[in-house]
XYZ file of C-alpha atoms in Angstrom:
128
model
C 85.815 80.895 90.390
C 88.576 78.308 90.773
C 89.968 76.306 87.890
C 91.517 72.846 88.138
C 92.529 70.923 85.019
C 93.928 67.386 84.913
C 97.104 67.213 82.855
C 97.409 64.037 80.781
C 100.876 62.688 79.931
C 102.629 65.984 79.332
C 105.250 67.758 81.376
C 104.164 70.288 83.944
C 105.791 73.674 83.434
C 107.169 75.720 86.287
C 105.223 78.832 85.283
C 101.917 77.624 86.787
C 101.073 76.007 90.125
C 100.169 72.324 90.180
C 99.589 69.441 92.569
C 100.627 65.841 92.178
C 98.278 63.161 93.465
C 99.665 59.973 95.020
C 98.610 57.893 92.010
C 100.694 60.056 89.667
C 97.929 62.292 88.307
C 98.962 65.901 87.974
C 96.533 68.812 88.203
C 97.371 72.299 87.037
C 95.711 74.982 89.182
C 94.868 78.611 88.811
C 95.979 80.964 91.595
C 92.755 80.702 93.633
C 92.722 76.895 93.508
C 96.408 76.735 94.454
C 95.865 79.002 97.488
C 92.834 76.947 98.533
C 94.914 73.754 98.235
C 97.735 75.237 100.327
C 95.265 76.385 102.988
C 93.602 72.940 103.029
C 96.961 71.163 103.314
C 98.019 73.449 106.160
C 94.739 72.884 107.985
C 94.975 69.100 107.512
C 98.509 69.098 108.900
C 97.521 71.075 111.981
C 98.899 74.432 110.854
C 96.889 77.604 111.119
C 95.196 79.368 108.249
C 96.949 81.879 106.042
C 96.185 85.577 106.246
C 97.149 88.699 104.333
C 98.809 91.888 105.474
C 95.512 93.587 106.340
C 94.489 90.930 108.843
C 98.054 90.707 110.184
C 98.022 94.487 110.698
C 94.778 94.187 112.672
C 96.180 91.396 114.885
C 99.399 93.330 115.531
C 97.737 96.731 115.941
C 99.908 98.359 113.267
C 99.473 99.580 109.695
C 99.753 97.394 106.592
C 102.894 99.317 105.653
C 104.458 98.381 109.004
C 103.581 94.716 108.397
C 105.247 94.988 104.965
C 108.417 96.302 106.631
C 108.313 93.468 109.196
C 108.061 90.932 106.376
C 110.857 92.592 104.400
C 113.026 92.489 107.553
C 112.349 88.749 107.958
C 110.542 89.101 111.277
C 107.552 87.006 110.141
C 107.797 84.187 107.568
C 105.586 84.596 104.489
C 104.943 83.389 100.971
C 103.769 85.319 97.936
C 100.791 84.535 95.737
C 102.657 84.484 92.445
C 105.833 86.428 91.712
C 104.452 89.866 92.520
C 101.385 88.775 94.472
C 100.129 89.433 97.963
C 102.173 88.496 101.007
C 100.524 85.604 102.841
C 101.544 84.341 106.256
C 100.346 81.819 108.776
C 98.078 83.323 111.379
C 99.954 81.357 114.054
C 103.253 83.029 113.036
C 101.671 86.489 113.335
C 100.201 85.678 116.757
C 103.539 84.221 117.941
C 105.318 87.407 116.802
C 102.751 89.594 118.596
C 103.087 87.569 121.800
C 106.901 87.709 121.662
C 106.797 91.496 121.204
C 104.458 91.858 124.186
C 106.764 89.702 126.304
C 109.832 91.733 125.257
C 107.970 94.965 126.038
C 107.004 93.678 129.501
C 110.620 92.673 130.247
C 111.906 96.086 129.132
C 109.357 97.911 131.309
C 110.241 95.719 134.294
C 113.944 96.498 133.768
C 113.229 100.242 133.583
C 111.142 100.090 136.762
C 113.930 98.185 138.578
C 116.488 100.757 137.419
C 114.250 103.635 138.570
C 113.864 101.970 141.992
C 117.643 101.469 142.265
C 118.137 105.180 141.498
C 115.492 106.182 144.044
C 113.215 107.622 141.362
C 110.351 105.134 141.472
C 107.251 106.502 143.183
C 108.560 110.059 143.592
C 106.133 112.884 142.850
C 106.554 114.719 139.547
C 107.811 118.266 139.732
C 106.103 120.860 137.546
């Protein structure tokens, strides 16, 4: 269950997530409420929803561990839920990365086929 508490006339600390309303009211949020607010703000601004490493792995056709390595290498932007929390990324960033990898793979295969044709190897029967 999500928890949202209005904070009256006291400073907000940096150890807990919060939102600031346009009229100056500040609301401290628990982790679930903060993530829901971020997802809602992203949706309202036209951005895609956020997903975790499991769903990203499914979209990319790789393991969660491979997604972790991609994130650590900076290949896909992400944010963490809390200091040591789950990696969360925009679904659109994951799909863009997948599509770029497919395009790069296609270009590499085309280049290899062209090279094989130039060397007279394309379409020759295999020898056993």
